[in-house]
Amino acid sequence: GSIRQNNIINGNSPLKLFTHAKTTITDIFKNITSYVNDSNIYLSDVIKSDRNLISNEKYKEIQHLKEKVSRILSIISRDHMKVVFFGRTSNGKSTVMNAMLRERILPVGMGHTTNCFLQIEGTDKIEASVLIPGCDEPKNINNLSTIGNALSREKVDSDSLVKILWPKEKCHLIRDDVVLVDSPGIDVSANLDQWIEKYCLDADVFILVVSAEATITIAEKTFLHNVATRVSNPNIFILMNRWDATDDEPEMVDLVKKQHLDRGLEFLCDELNLYQRKEAAEHRMFFISAREALSNRNIDLSSSSKSGFTKAHKERLADFNKFEHEFEKCISKTAVQTKFEQHANRGKEILSLISETITNTINKSQTIKEESSEKLIQMEERNTFVENELISITDVAKEKIRYVAEDVYKRVSQTLND
Ligand code: GTP
Ligand code: MG
């Protein structure tokens, strides 16, 4: 409990790894933009000087970098962390999400409730809205029950995606660029492969919500097997939900827990070969009650007697908090690696292309200068002109560009090592 709460107070949730990296990489690419602009000014002088220091193709290639860099900047601004929730109908997927969002945003209920994909993402607006496929404009939602109503009125295909644009200021997960996707029960959808294709390939984390009263089903396992063939080393969490049901059978708790752990670990470690057993047991499987977590968010578990919760109840809340912390660590680390490493490599490529080109023109100009000096005696006047021209073009630009390039290299590697 205290980890979670301190994180909120200190504003240093593990998610900040991602948001800080995003800020850093944005700054880096802004620097690259100015590097590209400076280089373009320098090279346009070079090409005007008409001394064949650079080919026309190279010149055009460098000119085009400007667009390329601005495209990368706009991709970075849209980069986010994505988590998909799945599992059999009524296991409590939507309830888990609401508990994490700290508000009853998604409709939950008995029977089959969620009938299409629901993506929750941030908006800077103060009011929430829903974007339904086929409609151009998001619809405002004044209160949460209208989400359910809006969804049940519209005929949406079970494979389609409804977006809920949720005000960033209301929720720290959303504010820190997490996008959450809820899915219809895995047992009621016909086309799981299409699901993966459409909604899962860019997910950073997969959360399987299992009902602790039952066990992991074949359908859920098959789904994850398919995910593992398409996504390399997927991050999977297993939530044994409805663990409050064990309150009725306290004498069975340890036995049941051991059985669930054994099966879950066998699946993650031996079948999917994703983790070591100890690692998975500590960081990937949790015994929770989403319903309790939702109604008891932000309760201080250390001030025990006041709350009057049983020991088991407190353990479930603590396990939910632990899950959230592990989830935040995992998703931010993965997203930084998968998204920003790519951008950083692009940035490095761009920098080397430019510095190579500039070094070439400088070397060539040096050769011309030397050749010219040999002819100095015959061609004194001409030579003075060449020399002045080359000095003015190279020196200033060269210094400035070297400086920016070094700074950018340093910061890119720092960000990736953090
Ligand atoms: P679909 O959208 O139909 O696929 O179901 P879902 O997986 O989203 O389940 P949902 O969150 O709608 O929960 C189904 C029912 O289980 C609701 O009535 C919840 O209140 C209840 N429920 C969810 N989590 C728990 C839990 O931890 N303990 C108990 N006792 N009930 C829960
Ligand atoms: Mg649901």
CSV table of C-alpha atoms and ligand atoms in Angstrom, one decimal:
chain,number,residue,atom,x,y,z
A,1,GLY,CA,0.0,0.0,0.0
A,2,SER,CA,2.7,2.5,1.0
A,3,ILE,CA,4.7,1.9,-2.2
A,4,ARG,CA,1.6,2.9,-4.2
A,5,GLN,CA,0.7,5.9,-2.1
A,6,ASN,CA,4.2,7.2,-1.9
A,7,ASN,CA,4.4,7.0,-5.7
A,8,ILE,CA,1.3,9.1,-6.0
A,9,ILE,CA,2.5,11.7,-3.5
A,10,ASN,CA,6.1,11.8,-4.8
A,11,GLY,CA,5.0,11.7,-8.4
A,12,ASN,CA,7.7,9.2,-9.1
A,13,SER,CA,5.7,6.2,-10.3
A,14,PRO,CA,7.7,3.8,-12.4
A,15,LEU,CA,5.7,5.2,-15.4
A,16,LYS,CA,7.8,8.3,-15.2
A,17,LEU,CA,10.6,6.3,-16.8
A,18,PHE,CA,8.6,6.5,-20.0
A,19,THR,CA,7.4,10.0,-19.7
A,20,HIS,CA,10.9,11.3,-18.9
A,21,ALA,CA,12.4,9.3,-21.7
A,22,LYS,CA,9.8,10.8,-24.0
A,23,THR,CA,10.7,14.3,-23.0
A,24,THR,CA,14.4,13.6,-23.4
A,25,ILE,CA,14.0,12.0,-26.8
A,26,THR,CA,11.8,14.9,-28.0
A,27,ASP,CA,14.5,17.4,-26.9
A,28,ILE,CA,17.1,15.3,-28.7
A,29,PHE,CA,15.1,15.3,-31.9
A,30,LYS,CA,14.5,19.1,-31.6
A,31,ASN,CA,18.3,19.4,-31.4
A,32,ILE,CA,18.7,17.1,-34.4
A,33,THR,CA,16.2,19.4,-36.2
A,34,SER,CA,18.5,22.4,-35.6
A,35,TYR,CA,21.5,20.3,-36.6
A,36,VAL,CA,19.8,19.4,-39.8
A,37,ASN,CA,18.8,23.0,-40.5
A,38,ASP,CA,22.4,24.2,-39.9
A,39,SER,CA,23.8,21.5,-42.1
A,40,ASN,CA,21.4,22.5,-44.8
A,41,ILE,CA,22.4,26.1,-44.7
A,42,TYR,CA,26.1,25.1,-44.8
A,43,LEU,CA,25.5,22.6,-47.7
A,44,SER,CA,23.5,25.1,-49.7
A,45,ASP,CA,26.5,27.4,-49.5
A,46,VAL,CA,28.7,24.6,-50.5
A,47,ILE,CA,26.6,23.7,-53.5
A,48,LYS,CA,26.4,27.4,-54.5
A,49,SER,CA,30.2,27.6,-54.4
A,50,ASP,CA,30.1,25.3,-57.4
A,51,ARG,CA,33.3,23.5,-56.6
A,52,ASN,CA,31.9,19.9,-56.8
A,53,LEU,CA,32.3,19.3,-53.1
A,54,ILE,CA,29.0,17.4,-52.9
A,55,SER,CA,26.9,15.5,-55.4
A,56,ASN,CA,23.4,16.7,-56.1
A,57,GLU,CA,21.9,13.4,-54.9
A,58,LYS,CA,23.7,13.7,-51.5
A,59,TYR,CA,22.6,17.3,-51.3
A,60,LYS,CA,18.9,16.3,-51.9
A,61,GLU,CA,19.1,13.4,-49.4
A,62,ILE,CA,20.3,15.8,-46.7
A,63,GLN,CA,17.6,18.3,-47.6
A,64,HIS,CA,14.9,15.6,-47.2
A,65,LEU,CA,16.1,14.8,-43.7
A,66,LYS,CA,14.1,17.8,-42.5
A,67,GLU,CA,10.8,16.2,-43.3
A,68,LYS,CA,12.0,12.8,-42.0
A,69,VAL,CA,12.9,14.3,-38.6
A,70,SER,CA,9.7,16.2,-38.3
A,71,ARG,CA,7.8,13.0,-39.0
A,72,ILE,CA,9.7,11.2,-36.3
A,73,LEU,CA,8.9,14.0,-33.8
A,74,SER,CA,5.2,13.7,-34.6
A,75,ILE,CA,5.4,9.9,-34.1
A,76,ILE,CA,7.2,10.4,-30.7
A,77,SER,CA,4.5,12.8,-29.6
A,78,ARG,CA,1.9,10.0,-30.2
A,79,ASP,CA,3.9,7.2,-28.6
A,80,HIS,CA,2.3,5.6,-25.6
A,81,MET,CA,2.3,2.5,-23.4
A,82,LYS,CA,-0.4,0.0,-24.2
A,83,VAL,CA,-1.9,-2.8,-22.1
A,84,VAL,CA,-4.5,-5.3,-23.2
A,85,PHE,CA,-6.8,-7.1,-20.8
A,86,PHE,CA,-8.3,-10.4,-21.7
A,87,GLY,CA,-9.8,-13.6,-20.3
A,88,ARG,CA,-13.1,-15.4,-20.1
A,89,THR,CA,-16.4,-13.6,-19.8
A,90,SER,CA,-17.2,-12.3,-16.3
A,91,ASN,CA,-13.8,-13.0,-14.8
A,92,GLY,CA,-13.6,-9.4,-13.9
A,93,LYS,CA,-11.5,-7.7,-16.7
A,94,SER,CA,-13.5,-4.5,-16.6
A,95,THR,CA,-13.5,-4.4,-12.8
A,96,VAL,CA,-9.7,-4.8,-12.7
A,97,MET,CA,-9.4,-1.9,-15.1
A,98,ASN,CA,-11.8,0.3,-13.1
A,99,ALA,CA,-9.8,-0.4,-10.0
A,100,MET,CA,-6.6,0.6,-11.8
A,101,LEU,CA,-8.3,3.7,-13.1
A,102,ARG,CA,-9.7,4.4,-9.6
A,103,GLU,CA,-13.2,5.0,-11.0
A,104,ARG,CA,-16.1,3.0,-12.3
A,105,ILE,CA,-15.5,4.0,-15.9
A,106,LEU,CA,-16.2,0.7,-17.7
A,107,PRO,CA,-19.5,-1.0,-17.5
A,108,VAL,CA,-19.3,-4.2,-15.5
A,109,GLY,CA,-21.9,-6.8,-14.6
A,110,MET,CA,-23.0,-10.3,-14.5
A,111,GLY,CA,-23.2,-12.3,-17.7
A,112,HIS,CA,-21.7,-11.1,-20.9
A,113,THR,CA,-21.1,-7.3,-20.5
A,114,THR,CA,-18.3,-6.0,-22.7
A,115,ASN,CA,-19.3,-6.7,-26.3
A,116,CYS,CA,-16.5,-5.1,-28.3
A,117,PHE,CA,-13.0,-3.7,-27.8
A,118,LEU,CA,-12.9,-0.6,-25.6
A,119,GLN,CA,-9.8,1.5,-25.6
A,120,ILE,CA,-9.3,4.1,-22.9
A,121,GLU,CA,-6.9,6.9,-23.7
A,122,GLY,CA,-6.1,10.4,-22.6
A,123,THR,CA,-7.5,13.7,-23.7
A,124,ASP,CA,-6.6,17.2,-22.7
A,125,LYS,CA,-10.3,18.2,-22.6
A,126,ILE,CA,-12.1,18.4,-19.3
A,127,GLU,CA,-15.0,16.3,-20.4
A,128,ALA,CA,-14.9,12.6,-21.3
A,129,SER,CA,-16.2,11.5,-24.7
A,130,VAL,CA,-16.7,8.3,-26.7
A,131,LEU,CA,-15.7,7.7,-30.2
A,132,ILE,CA,-17.7,5.0,-31.9
A,133,PRO,CA,-16.6,3.4,-35.2
A,134,GLY,CA,-18.5,4.9,-38.1
A,135,CYS,CA,-19.1,8.2,-36.3
A,136,ASP,CA,-16.7,11.1,-37.1
A,137,GLU,CA,-17.3,13.1,-34.0
A,138,PRO,CA,-16.7,12.0,-30.4
A,139,LYS,CA,-19.8,12.1,-28.3
A,140,ASN,CA,-19.6,13.8,-25.0
A,141,ILE,CA,-20.5,11.7,-21.9
A,142,ASN,CA,-21.7,13.6,-18.9
A,143,ASN,CA,-21.9,10.7,-16.6
A,144,LEU,CA,-20.5,7.2,-16.6
A,145,SER,CA,-23.7,5.3,-17.0
A,146,THR,CA,-24.1,6.9,-20.5
A,147,ILE,CA,-21.0,4.9,-21.6
A,148,GLY,CA,-22.9,1.7,-21.1
A,149,ASN,CA,-26.1,3.2,-22.6
A,150,ALA,CA,-24.2,4.6,-25.6
A,151,LEU,CA,-22.6,1.2,-26.2
A,152,SER,CA,-25.8,-0.8,-25.9
A,153,ARG,CA,-27.7,1.6,-28.2
A,154,GLU,CA,-25.1,1.4,-31.0
A,155,LYS,CA,-24.8,-1.8,-32.9
A,156,VAL,CA,-21.1,-2.4,-32.7
A,157,ASP,CA,-19.4,-5.4,-34.1
A,158,SER,CA,-17.5,-7.5,-31.5
A,159,ASP,CA,-14.3,-7.0,-33.5
A,160,SER,CA,-14.6,-3.2,-33.6
A,161,LEU,CA,-12.9,-0.7,-31.3
A,162,VAL,CA,-14.7,2.0,-29.3
A,163,LYS,CA,-12.5,4.7,-27.9
A,164,ILE,CA,-13.2,6.3,-24.6
A,165,LEU,CA,-11.3,9.7,-24.4
A,166,TRP,CA,-10.8,10.2,-20.7
A,167,PRO,CA,-9.6,13.5,-19.2
A,168,LYS,CA,-5.9,13.1,-18.3
A,169,GLU,CA,-6.2,15.2,-15.2
A,170,LYS,CA,-8.5,12.6,-13.6
A,171,CYS,CA,-6.2,9.6,-13.6
A,172,HIS,CA,-2.5,9.2,-13.2
A,173,LEU,CA,-2.2,6.1,-15.5
A,174,ILE,CA,-3.9,8.0,-18.4
A,175,ARG,CA,-1.9,11.1,-17.7
A,176,ASP,CA,1.4,9.2,-17.9
A,177,ASP,CA,0.5,7.9,-21.4
A,178,VAL,CA,-1.0,4.5,-20.6
A,179,VAL,CA,-3.6,3.3,-23.1
A,180,LEU,CA,-5.8,0.4,-21.7
A,181,VAL,CA,-7.8,-2.0,-23.9
A,182,ASP,CA,-10.7,-4.0,-22.6
A,183,SER,CA,-11.8,-7.0,-24.6
A,184,PRO,CA,-15.0,-9.1,-24.9
A,185,GLY,CA,-14.7,-12.5,-23.2
A,186,ILE,CA,-12.3,-14.7,-25.0
A,187,ASP,CA,-14.8,-17.5,-25.0
A,188,VAL,CA,-17.5,-15.5,-26.9
A,189,SER,CA,-15.3,-14.2,-29.7
A,190,ALA,CA,-15.0,-16.3,-32.8
A,191,ASN,CA,-11.9,-14.8,-34.4
A,192,LEU,CA,-9.0,-14.6,-31.9
A,193,ASP,CA,-6.3,-14.4,-34.6
A,194,GLN,CA,-7.9,-11.3,-36.0
A,195,TRP,CA,-7.9,-9.9,-32.5
A,196,ILE,CA,-4.2,-10.3,-32.2
A,197,GLU,CA,-3.6,-8.9,-35.6
A,198,LYS,CA,-5.8,-5.8,-34.9
A,199,TYR,CA,-5.2,-4.9,-31.3
A,200,CYS,CA,-2.3,-6.8,-29.8
A,201,LEU,CA,0.7,-6.5,-32.0
A,202,ASP,CA,1.7,-3.2,-30.5
A,203,ALA,CA,0.8,-4.0,-26.9
A,204,ASP,CA,3.5,-3.7,-24.4
A,205,VAL,CA,1.8,-5.8,-21.7
A,206,PHE,CA,-0.9,-8.5,-21.7
A,207,ILE,CA,-3.0,-9.1,-18.6
A,208,LEU,CA,-4.9,-12.3,-18.3
A,209,VAL,CA,-7.7,-12.1,-15.8
A,210,VAL,CA,-8.6,-15.5,-14.5
A,211,SER,CA,-11.4,-16.4,-12.1
A,212,ALA,CA,-9.8,-18.1,-9.1
A,213,GLU,CA,-13.0,-20.1,-8.7
A,214,ALA,CA,-12.2,-21.8,-12.0
A,215,THR,CA,-8.8,-22.1,-13.7
A,216,ILE,CA,-7.0,-21.0,-16.8
A,217,THR,CA,-9.0,-22.3,-19.8
A,218,ILE,CA,-7.8,-23.9,-23.1
A,219,ALA,CA,-9.1,-20.8,-25.0
A,220,GLU,CA,-7.0,-18.5,-22.9
A,221,LYS,CA,-3.9,-20.6,-23.3
A,222,THR,CA,-4.4,-20.9,-27.0
A,223,PHE,CA,-4.7,-17.2,-27.3
A,224,LEU,CA,-1.5,-16.6,-25.4
A,225,HIS,CA,0.3,-19.3,-27.5
A,226,ASN,CA,-0.7,-17.4,-30.6
A,227,VAL,CA,0.4,-14.1,-29.1
A,228,ALA,CA,3.8,-15.6,-28.3
A,229,THR,CA,4.2,-16.6,-31.9
A,230,ARG,CA,3.5,-13.1,-33.2
A,231,VAL,CA,5.0,-11.0,-30.5
A,232,SER,CA,8.5,-11.8,-29.3
A,233,ASN,CA,8.9,-12.2,-25.6
A,234,PRO,CA,5.4,-10.8,-24.7
A,235,ASN,CA,5.0,-9.5,-21.1
A,236,ILE,CA,2.2,-11.4,-19.5
A,237,PHE,CA,0.7,-11.0,-16.1
A,238,ILE,CA,-1.8,-13.5,-14.6
A,239,LEU,CA,-4.3,-12.1,-12.2
A,240,MET,CA,-6.1,-14.7,-10.1
A,241,ASN,CA,-9.2,-12.6,-9.5
A,242,ARG,CA,-12.2,-13.2,-7.2
A,243,TRP,CA,-9.7,-14.4,-4.6
A,244,ASP,CA,-12.3,-13.1,-2.0
A,245,ALA,CA,-14.3,-16.3,-2.7
A,246,THR,CA,-11.8,-18.2,-0.6
A,247,ASP,CA,-13.1,-16.4,2.5
A,248,ASP,CA,-15.9,-19.0,2.6
A,249,GLU,CA,-13.4,-21.8,2.6
A,250,PRO,CA,-10.4,-20.6,4.7
A,251,GLU,CA,-9.1,-24.1,5.2
A,252,MET,CA,-8.7,-24.6,1.5
A,253,VAL,CA,-6.8,-21.3,0.7
A,254,ASP,CA,-3.2,-22.5,0.8
A,255,LEU,CA,-4.0,-25.7,-1.2
A,256,VAL,CA,-5.9,-23.8,-3.9
A,257,LYS,CA,-3.3,-21.1,-4.1
A,258,LYS,CA,-0.6,-23.7,-4.6
A,259,GLN,CA,-2.6,-25.4,-7.3
A,260,HIS,CA,-3.1,-22.1,-9.2
A,261,LEU,CA,0.5,-21.1,-8.8
A,262,ASP,CA,1.7,-24.5,-10.0
A,263,ARG,CA,-0.5,-24.4,-13.1
A,264,GLY,CA,0.2,-20.7,-13.9
A,265,LEU,CA,3.9,-21.1,-13.6
A,266,GLU,CA,4.0,-24.3,-15.6
A,267,PHE,CA,2.2,-22.4,-18.3
A,268,LEU,CA,4.4,-19.2,-18.3
A,269,CYS,CA,7.7,-20.9,-17.6
A,270,ASP,CA,7.5,-24.4,-19.2
A,271,GLU,CA,5.0,-24.0,-21.9
A,272,LEU,CA,5.6,-20.5,-23.1
A,273,ASN,CA,9.2,-20.4,-21.9
A,274,LEU,CA,9.0,-16.8,-21.0
A,275,TYR,CA,10.3,-16.6,-17.4
A,276,GLN,CA,12.2,-18.4,-14.7
A,277,ARG,CA,9.9,-19.8,-12.1
A,278,LYS,CA,11.0,-17.7,-9.2
A,279,GLU,CA,10.8,-14.5,-11.3
A,280,ALA,CA,7.3,-15.4,-12.5
A,281,ALA,CA,6.0,-16.3,-9.1
A,282,GLU,CA,7.2,-13.0,-7.6
A,283,HIS,CA,6.5,-10.6,-10.5
A,284,ARG,CA,3.9,-12.1,-12.8
A,285,MET,CA,1.1,-13.9,-10.7
A,286,PHE,CA,-1.1,-12.2,-8.2
A,287,PHE,CA,-4.1,-13.2,-6.0
A,288,ILE,CA,-6.5,-10.3,-5.9
A,289,SER,CA,-10.0,-9.2,-5.6
A,290,ALA,CA,-10.7,-6.5,-8.2
A,291,ARG,CA,-14.0,-5.7,-6.6
A,292,GLU,CA,-12.6,-5.1,-3.2
A,293,ALA,CA,-9.7,-3.2,-4.7
A,294,LEU,CA,-12.1,-0.9,-6.6
A,295,SER,CA,-14.1,-0.1,-3.5
A,296,ASN,CA,-11.1,0.3,-1.2
A,297,ARG,CA,-8.7,2.3,-3.3
A,298,ASN,CA,-6.2,4.3,-1.4
A,299,ILE,CA,-6.8,2.8,1.9
A,300,ASP,CA,-3.7,2.9,4.1
A,301,LEU,CA,-3.0,-0.7,4.9
A,302,SER,CA,-0.5,0.1,7.6
A,303,SER,CA,-3.0,1.6,10.0
A,304,SER,CA,-4.5,-1.8,10.4
A,305,SER,CA,-7.0,-1.9,13.2
A,306,LYS,CA,-9.0,1.1,12.0
A,307,SER,CA,-10.2,-0.4,8.8
A,308,GLY,CA,-11.4,-3.6,10.4
A,309,PHE,CA,-10.4,-5.7,7.4
A,310,THR,CA,-9.6,-9.3,7.9
A,311,LYS,CA,-6.0,-10.4,7.3
A,312,ALA,CA,-7.0,-12.1,4.1
A,313,HIS,CA,-8.7,-9.0,2.8
A,314,LYS,CA,-5.6,-6.9,3.5
A,315,GLU,CA,-3.4,-9.4,1.7
A,316,ARG,CA,-5.6,-9.2,-1.4
A,317,LEU,CA,-5.4,-5.4,-1.4
A,318,ALA,CA,-1.6,-5.6,-0.8
A,319,ASP,CA,-1.3,-8.0,-3.7
A,320,PHE,CA,-3.3,-5.7,-6.0
A,321,ASN,CA,-0.9,-2.8,-5.1
A,322,LYS,CA,2.1,-5.0,-5.7
A,323,PHE,CA,0.6,-6.0,-9.1
A,324,GLU,CA,0.2,-2.4,-10.1
A,325,HIS,CA,3.7,-1.5,-9.1
A,326,GLU,CA,5.2,-4.4,-11.1
A,327,PHE,CA,2.9,-3.6,-14.0
A,328,GLU,CA,4.1,0.0,-14.1
A,329,LYS,CA,7.8,-1.0,-13.9
A,330,CYS,CA,7.3,-3.6,-16.7
A,331,ILE,CA,5.3,-1.5,-19.1
A,332,SER,CA,7.4,1.6,-18.9
A,333,LYS,CA,10.7,-0.3,-19.4
A,334,THR,CA,9.3,-2.3,-22.3
A,335,ALA,CA,7.8,0.7,-24.0
A,336,VAL,CA,11.0,2.7,-23.7
A,337,GLN,CA,12.9,-0.1,-25.3
A,338,THR,CA,10.6,-1.0,-28.1
A,339,LYS,CA,9.6,2.5,-29.0
A,340,PHE,CA,12.5,4.8,-28.2
A,341,GLU,CA,15.4,2.6,-29.1
A,342,GLN,CA,14.1,2.6,-32.7
A,343,HIS,CA,13.9,6.4,-32.7
A,344,ALA,CA,17.3,6.7,-31.1
A,345,ASN,CA,18.8,4.5,-33.8
A,346,ARG,CA,17.2,6.5,-36.5
A,347,GLY,CA,18.6,9.7,-34.9
A,348,LYS,CA,22.0,8.2,-34.9
A,349,GLU,CA,21.8,7.2,-38.5
A,350,ILE,CA,20.7,10.7,-39.5
A,351,LEU,CA,23.6,12.2,-37.5
A,352,SER,CA,26.2,9.9,-39.0
A,353,LEU,CA,24.9,10.6,-42.5
A,354,ILE,CA,25.2,14.3,-42.0
A,355,SER,CA,28.6,14.3,-40.3
A,356,GLU,CA,29.9,12.0,-43.0
A,357,THR,CA,28.7,14.2,-45.7
A,358,ILE,CA,30.1,17.3,-44.1
A,359,THR,CA,33.5,15.7,-43.3
A,360,ASN,CA,33.7,14.7,-47.0
A,361,THR,CA,33.1,18.2,-48.2
A,362,ILE,CA,35.6,19.5,-45.7
A,363,ASN,CA,38.2,17.0,-46.8
A,364,LYS,CA,37.6,17.7,-50.5
A,365,SER,CA,37.9,21.4,-49.9
A,366,GLN,CA,41.2,20.9,-48.1
A,367,THR,CA,42.5,19.0,-51.2
A,368,ILE,CA,41.4,21.8,-53.4
A,369,LYS,CA,43.1,24.2,-51.1
A,370,GLU,CA,46.4,22.3,-51.3
A,371,GLU,CA,46.2,21.9,-55.1
A,372,SER,CA,45.5,25.6,-55.3
A,373,SER,CA,48.5,26.5,-53.1
A,374,GLU,CA,50.8,24.7,-55.5
A,375,LYS,CA,49.5,26.9,-58.3
A,376,LEU,CA,49.8,29.9,-56.0
A,377,ILE,CA,52.6,31.5,-57.9
A,378,GLN,CA,50.7,31.4,-61.2
A,379,MET,CA,47.3,32.0,-60.0
A,380,GLU,CA,47.6,34.3,-57.0
A,381,GLU,CA,44.4,36.2,-57.4
A,382,ARG,CA,42.2,33.2,-58.0
A,383,ASN,CA,43.7,31.4,-55.1
A,384,THR,CA,42.9,34.1,-52.5
A,385,PHE,CA,39.4,34.0,-53.6
A,386,VAL,CA,39.1,30.2,-53.2
A,387,GLU,CA,40.7,30.2,-49.8
A,388,ASN,CA,38.5,32.9,-48.3
A,389,GLU,CA,35.4,31.3,-49.7
A,390,LEU,CA,36.2,27.9,-48.1
A,391,ILE,CA,37.2,29.2,-44.8
A,392,SER,CA,34.1,31.2,-44.3
A,393,ILE,CA,31.9,28.3,-45.3
A,394,THR,CA,33.5,25.6,-43.1
A,395,ASP,CA,34.7,26.9,-39.9
A,396,VAL,CA,31.7,28.3,-38.1
A,397,ALA,CA,29.3,25.6,-39.3
A,398,LYS,CA,31.7,22.9,-38.5
A,399,GLU,CA,32.2,23.9,-34.9
A,400,LYS,CA,28.5,24.3,-34.2
A,401,ILE,CA,27.5,21.1,-35.9
A,402,ARG,CA,30.2,19.0,-34.1
A,403,TYR,CA,29.0,20.4,-30.8
A,404,VAL,CA,25.4,19.5,-31.3
A,405,ALA,CA,26.2,16.0,-32.6
A,406,GLU,CA,28.3,15.1,-29.6
A,407,ASP,CA,25.6,16.3,-27.2
A,408,VAL,CA,22.9,14.4,-29.0
A,409,TYR,CA,25.0,11.1,-29.0
A,410,LYS,CA,25.6,11.5,-25.3
A,411,ARG,CA,22.0,12.0,-24.4
A,412,VAL,CA,20.7,9.2,-26.6
A,413,SER,CA,22.9,6.7,-24.9
A,414,GLN,CA,22.1,8.0,-21.5
A,415,THR,CA,18.4,7.7,-22.0
A,416,LEU,CA,18.7,4.1,-23.2
A,417,ASN,CA,20.9,3.1,-20.3
A,418,ASP,CA,18.6,4.5,-17.6
B,1,GTP,P1,-17.3,-9.4,-19.7
B,1,GTP,O1,-17.2,-7.9,-20.0
B,1,GTP,O2,-18.7,-9.9,-19.8
B,1,GTP,O3,-16.4,-10.2,-20.5
B,1,GTP,O4,-16.9,-9.6,-18.2
B,1,GTP,P2,-15.7,-8.9,-17.4
B,1,GTP,O5,-14.5,-9.9,-17.4
B,1,GTP,O6,-15.4,-7.6,-17.8
B,1,GTP,O7,-16.2,-9.0,-15.9
B,1,GTP,P3,-16.8,-7.8,-15.1
B,1,GTP,O8,-15.7,-6.9,-14.6
B,1,GTP,O9,-18.0,-7.2,-15.8
B,1,GTP,O10,-17.2,-8.5,-13.8
B,1,GTP,C1,-18.3,-9.5,-13.8
B,1,GTP,C2,-18.9,-9.6,-12.4
B,1,GTP,O11,-18.0,-10.1,-11.5
B,1,GTP,C3,-19.4,-8.3,-11.9
B,1,GTP,O12,-20.7,-8.5,-11.3
B,1,GTP,C4,-18.4,-7.9,-10.9
B,1,GTP,O13,-18.8,-7.1,-9.9
B,1,GTP,C5,-17.9,-9.2,-10.4
B,1,GTP,N1,-16.5,-9.2,-9.9
B,1,GTP,C6,-15.5,-8.7,-10.5
B,1,GTP,N2,-14.4,-8.9,-9.8
B,1,GTP,C7,-14.7,-9.5,-8.7
B,1,GTP,C8,-14.0,-10.0,-7.5
B,1,GTP,O14,-12.8,-9.9,-7.4
B,1,GTP,N3,-14.8,-10.6,-6.6
B,1,GTP,C9,-16.1,-10.8,-6.7
B,1,GTP,N4,-16.7,-11.4,-5.7
B,1,GTP,N5,-16.8,-10.4,-7.8
B,1,GTP,C10,-16.1,-9.8,-8.8
B,2,MG,MG,-16.1,-6.5,-19.3
